[in-house]
Short mmCIF file of C-alpha atoms and ligand atoms in Angstrom, two decimals:
data_model
loop_
_atom_site.label_atom_id
_atom_site.label_comp_id
_atom_site.label_asym_id
_atom_site.label_seq_id
_atom_site.Cartn_x
_atom_site.Cartn_y
_atom_site.Cartn_z
CA LEU A 502 -223.10 -172.97 73.58
CA ALA A 503 -222.08 -173.54 70.10
CA LEU A 504 -218.25 -173.33 70.84
CA ALA A 505 -218.87 -175.73 73.78
CA GLY A 506 -220.63 -178.27 71.23
CA VAL A 507 -224.02 -178.21 72.86
CA SER A 508 -225.82 -177.36 69.42
CA SER A 509 -225.46 -175.20 66.33
CA ARG A 510 -225.70 -171.61 66.97
CA ARG A 511 -229.15 -171.42 65.62
CA ALA A 512 -230.43 -174.30 67.86
CA ALA A 513 -228.51 -172.57 70.82
CA ASP A 514 -230.67 -169.29 70.14
CA GLU A 515 -233.83 -171.44 70.27
CA LEU A 516 -232.81 -173.11 73.54
CA ILE A 517 -232.16 -169.62 75.12
CA VAL A 518 -235.48 -168.07 73.89
CA ARG A 519 -237.30 -171.32 75.22
CA GLY A 520 -235.85 -170.44 78.60
CA VAL A 521 -233.96 -173.67 79.34
CA VAL A 522 -230.67 -172.11 79.58
CA ARG A 523 -229.28 -170.62 82.87
CA VAL A 524 -226.26 -168.57 83.82
CA ASN A 525 -225.29 -168.84 87.51
CA GLY A 526 -228.62 -170.31 88.22
CA ASN A 527 -230.74 -167.63 86.62
CA VAL A 528 -232.73 -168.16 83.31
CA VAL A 529 -231.54 -165.94 80.56
CA ARG A 530 -233.80 -165.45 77.53
CA GLU A 531 -231.80 -162.60 76.02
CA LEU A 532 -229.74 -163.49 73.00
CA GLY A 533 -226.13 -162.26 73.17
CA THR A 534 -226.14 -162.25 77.00
CA PRO A 535 -222.34 -162.16 77.81
CA VAL A 536 -220.92 -164.96 79.88
CA ASN A 537 -217.71 -164.36 81.68
CA PRO A 538 -214.97 -166.76 82.91
CA GLY A 539 -216.21 -168.33 86.26
CA ASP A 540 -219.80 -168.22 85.27
CA VAL A 541 -221.78 -171.42 85.39
CA VAL A 542 -223.96 -172.24 82.46
CA ASP A 543 -226.43 -175.19 82.35
CA VAL A 544 -228.98 -176.40 79.94
CA ARG A 545 -231.87 -178.10 81.52
CA GLY A 546 -229.70 -178.63 84.50
CA THR A 547 -226.69 -180.12 82.71
CA VAL A 548 -223.54 -177.85 83.24
CA VAL A 549 -221.92 -176.96 80.01
CA ALA A 550 -218.08 -177.18 79.91
CA PRO A 551 -216.43 -174.17 78.53
CA GLY A 552 -215.13 -174.33 75.02
CA ALA A 553 -211.39 -174.21 74.16
CA GLU A 554 -209.78 -171.03 75.20
CA ARG A 555 -209.04 -168.67 72.39
CA THR A 556 -206.60 -165.87 71.89
CA TYR A 557 -207.41 -162.39 70.70
CA VAL A 558 -204.73 -159.67 70.39
CA ALA A 559 -204.47 -156.21 68.90
CA VAL A 560 -201.28 -155.47 67.11
CA HIS A 561 -199.85 -152.21 65.96
CA LYS A 562 -198.59 -153.24 62.60
CA PRO A 563 -195.63 -150.92 61.58
CA VAL A 564 -194.87 -149.85 57.93
CA GLY A 565 -192.64 -152.35 56.15
CA MET A 566 -194.24 -155.76 57.19
CA VAL A 567 -196.74 -157.88 55.35
CA THR A 568 -199.88 -159.12 56.88
CA THR A 569 -199.39 -162.65 56.46
CA LEU A 570 -197.75 -165.45 58.47
CA ARG A 571 -195.12 -166.35 55.84
CA ASP A 572 -193.78 -164.34 52.92
CA PRO A 573 -192.31 -166.19 49.98
CA GLN A 574 -190.31 -163.02 49.10
CA GLY A 575 -188.69 -162.97 52.55
CA ARG A 576 -190.22 -159.80 53.74
CA ARG A 577 -190.86 -159.30 57.40
CA THR A 578 -194.38 -160.40 58.56
CA VAL A 579 -196.65 -159.66 61.39
CA ALA A 580 -196.01 -163.01 62.79
CA GLU A 581 -192.66 -161.72 64.02
CA LEU A 582 -194.45 -159.40 66.49
CA LEU A 583 -196.24 -162.17 68.46
CA PRO A 584 -194.71 -163.36 71.50
CA LYS A 585 -192.78 -166.65 71.47
CA GLY A 586 -194.86 -169.56 72.06
CA SER A 587 -198.17 -167.89 71.43
CA PRO A 588 -200.68 -169.93 69.45
CA ARG A 589 -200.94 -169.60 65.61
CA LEU A 590 -203.03 -166.61 65.27
CA VAL A 591 -204.42 -165.21 61.95
CA PRO A 592 -204.79 -161.67 61.00
CA VAL A 593 -208.42 -160.43 60.72
CA GLY A 594 -208.07 -158.88 57.36
CA ARG A 595 -205.06 -157.18 55.77
CA LEU A 596 -203.25 -154.05 55.91
CA ASP A 597 -201.05 -153.06 53.00
CA TYR A 598 -197.14 -153.43 53.36
CA ASP A 599 -196.97 -149.51 53.68
CA THR A 600 -200.02 -149.12 56.08
CA ALA A 601 -199.59 -149.03 59.76
CA GLY A 602 -201.98 -149.28 62.60
CA LEU A 603 -204.44 -151.62 64.27
CA LEU A 604 -204.54 -155.16 63.21
CA LEU A 605 -206.40 -157.97 65.24
CA MET A 606 -205.12 -161.41 65.36
CA THR A 607 -206.90 -164.44 66.74
CA ASP A 608 -207.05 -168.39 66.53
CA ASP A 609 -210.96 -167.96 66.48
CA GLY A 610 -211.58 -168.83 62.82
CA GLU A 611 -215.26 -168.39 63.15
CA LEU A 612 -215.05 -164.75 64.54
CA VAL A 613 -212.62 -163.91 61.69
CA ASN A 614 -215.02 -165.00 59.10
CA ARG A 615 -217.79 -163.13 60.59
CA LEU A 616 -215.91 -159.88 61.08
CA LEU A 617 -214.80 -159.99 57.44
CA HIS A 618 -218.20 -161.01 56.08
CA PRO A 619 -219.57 -157.82 54.08
CA ARG A 620 -222.98 -158.52 55.80
CA TYR A 621 -221.75 -157.02 59.10
CA GLU A 622 -220.41 -153.84 57.47
CA VAL A 623 -217.71 -153.59 60.28
CA GLU A 624 -216.43 -149.96 60.31
CA LYS A 625 -212.79 -149.32 59.92
CA THR A 626 -211.33 -145.92 60.60
CA TYR A 627 -208.08 -144.78 58.93
CA ARG A 628 -206.00 -141.58 59.57
CA ALA A 629 -204.64 -140.70 56.12
CA THR A 630 -202.16 -137.89 55.39
CA ILE A 631 -202.86 -136.87 51.83
CA ALA A 632 -201.54 -134.55 49.26
CA GLY A 633 -203.32 -131.22 48.95
CA ARG A 634 -206.44 -130.05 50.53
CA LEU A 635 -209.97 -131.58 50.06
CA SER A 636 -212.65 -129.34 48.66
CA ALA A 637 -216.13 -129.44 49.91
CA GLU A 638 -216.98 -131.34 46.49
CA ASP A 639 -214.16 -134.03 47.37
CA VAL A 640 -215.75 -134.50 50.96
CA LYS A 641 -219.23 -134.86 49.37
CA GLY A 642 -217.79 -137.27 46.99
CA LEU A 643 -216.20 -139.43 49.57
CA GLN A 644 -219.59 -139.27 51.52
CA GLY A 645 -221.58 -140.15 48.41
CA GLY A 646 -219.19 -142.99 47.07
CA VAL A 647 -216.34 -142.67 44.92
CA GLU A 648 -216.10 -144.47 41.51
CA LEU A 649 -213.16 -146.97 41.59
CA ASP A 650 -212.44 -148.87 38.32
CA ALA A 651 -215.25 -151.36 38.22
CA TYR A 652 -217.22 -150.53 41.25
CA LYS A 653 -218.35 -147.58 43.35
CA ALA A 654 -217.14 -147.51 46.90
CA ALA A 655 -219.80 -147.16 49.58
CA GLY A 656 -220.17 -143.72 51.20
CA ALA A 657 -217.52 -142.97 53.77
CA LYS A 658 -217.43 -140.90 57.00
CA VAL A 659 -214.88 -138.21 56.58
CA ARG A 660 -213.32 -135.66 59.11
CA VAL A 661 -210.57 -133.32 58.03
CA VAL A 662 -208.37 -133.34 61.21
CA ALA A 663 -205.72 -130.84 60.17
CA VAL A 664 -204.36 -128.95 57.08
CA ARG A 665 -200.60 -128.32 57.04
CA GLY A 666 -198.99 -126.65 54.07
CA ASP A 667 -199.68 -128.84 50.94
CA SER A 668 -200.89 -131.77 52.76
CA SER A 669 -204.00 -132.76 55.05
CA VAL A 670 -204.77 -135.19 57.73
CA VAL A 671 -208.11 -136.94 57.38
CA ASP A 672 -209.98 -139.59 59.22
CA ILE A 673 -212.01 -141.85 56.96
CA THR A 674 -214.22 -144.54 58.06
CA ILE A 675 -215.19 -147.36 55.59
CA HIS A 676 -217.02 -150.57 56.08
CA GLU A 677 -215.69 -152.35 53.00
CA GLY A 678 -212.29 -153.90 52.61
CA ARG A 679 -211.24 -153.98 49.08
CA ASN A 680 -207.58 -154.02 47.95
CA ARG A 681 -206.00 -150.66 48.66
CA GLN A 682 -209.38 -149.14 49.01
CA VAL A 683 -208.44 -145.97 50.90
CA ARG A 684 -205.49 -145.30 48.78
CA ARG A 685 -207.58 -145.61 45.68
CA MET A 686 -210.42 -143.54 46.96
CA PHE A 687 -208.03 -140.66 47.50
CA GLU A 688 -206.24 -141.26 44.37
CA ALA A 689 -209.47 -140.98 42.56
CA LEU A 690 -209.81 -137.50 43.82
CA ARG A 691 -206.18 -136.68 42.89
CA HIS A 692 -205.09 -136.47 46.50
CA PRO A 693 -202.65 -139.37 46.88
CA VAL A 694 -202.07 -140.82 50.34
CA ARG A 695 -198.78 -140.30 51.79
CA THR A 696 -199.20 -142.20 55.01
CA LEU A 697 -201.99 -144.32 56.33
CA VAL A 698 -202.72 -145.70 59.75
CA ARG A 699 -205.67 -147.63 60.81
CA LEU A 700 -206.90 -146.21 64.20
CA ARG A 701 -209.95 -148.39 64.71
CA PHE A 702 -211.49 -151.82 63.80
CA GLY A 703 -215.15 -151.90 64.80
CA PRO A 704 -215.35 -151.35 68.37
CA VAL A 705 -211.52 -151.72 69.01
CA ALA A 706 -209.28 -148.63 69.02
CA LEU A 707 -205.53 -148.54 68.35
CA GLY A 708 -205.14 -146.09 71.39
CA ASP A 709 -201.56 -145.58 72.46
CA LEU A 710 -200.24 -149.09 71.49
CA PRO A 711 -196.83 -148.32 69.90
CA PRO A 712 -195.63 -149.57 66.57
CA GLY A 713 -194.70 -153.26 66.78
CA GLY A 714 -196.54 -153.47 70.14
CA VAL A 715 -199.06 -156.34 70.91
CA ARG A 716 -201.86 -156.40 73.60
CA PRO A 717 -204.60 -158.88 74.45
CA LEU A 718 -208.10 -157.50 73.81
CA THR A 719 -209.82 -156.67 76.91
CA ALA A 720 -213.12 -158.62 77.90
CA LYS A 721 -215.20 -155.61 77.10
CA GLU A 722 -213.58 -155.24 73.58
CA LEU A 723 -214.14 -158.89 72.99
CA HIS A 724 -217.68 -158.79 74.06
CA ALA A 725 -218.31 -155.68 71.82
CA LEU A 726 -216.53 -157.60 68.95
CA GLN A 727 -218.63 -160.54 69.29
CA ARG A 728 -221.83 -158.28 69.44
CA THR A 729 -220.56 -156.64 66.19
CA ALA A 730 -220.38 -160.06 64.50
CA ALA A 731 -223.56 -161.32 66.09
CA GLY A 732 -226.24 -162.92 63.98
CA ASN A 733 -226.45 -166.22 62.33
CA ILE A 734 -224.49 -167.22 59.12
CA ASP A 735 -224.88 -170.96 59.79
CA SER A 736 -227.13 -171.23 56.75
CA GLU A 737 -224.27 -169.61 54.52
CA PRO A 738 -221.10 -171.19 55.27
CA GLU A 739 -219.07 -169.03 52.70
CA VAL A 740 -215.86 -167.87 53.71
CA ALA A 741 -215.30 -164.04 53.56
CA ARG A 742 -213.24 -162.62 51.10
N1 URA B 835 -207.03 -149.12 52.71
C1 URA B 835 -205.74 -149.31 52.02
O1 URA B 835 -205.61 -148.50 50.98
N2 URA B 835 -204.85 -149.75 52.47
C2 URA B 835 -205.02 -150.48 53.73
O2 URA B 835 -204.03 -151.08 54.10
C3 URA B 835 -206.13 -150.54 54.22
C4 URA B 835 -207.27 -149.84 53.77
#
């Protein structure tokens, strides 16, 4: 309703709760009810025109690309991966030059702000190959929150996937997104990261998308993402860092 210009998001919630919004002729009172292409939405009998079409894609960023649309230093950027003629999509957050994996891109600026807003604590899972083996104490440290320079990282979920010789493969899930956070967390424990791949961003998984590959999000993924970022930040128009 907000995207279609009917009202603000908050007022849209009130309209729904008051029972004046119908989807395909049925009153909906539940906030967050998904609406699909082809559904007819009306408010007190006036049909709502759909908002502008938006584009949402999952990209498998390879190592050796910057997560910006242009690089003053002339390095390759993730913009090169998008098909010719696609709308101007911005990355949802950032992966380091030497990190690979799932990057979402969209022209839905409001969703980007919400997904990056610390309030929603969107979980991101990374697969790290690190030097050495984690001790039980290291795992506890990661779970409890590692001290990093000027701040303490929030507790992470940790799963040791494999130990091979002098290195280990560890899946780590965090909901913050500070600069080089995963690398710094492992460095703080003296287990430097050798390779880092993001496997998941909120409800969206990298799956078998090959490096350099791009695919549109499915309707199911998009609904799940929108639910992840649901709520109301109309009263706080700050832009996420
Ligand atoms: N943490 C890092 O250290 N690097 C990334 O690219 C993402 C998370």
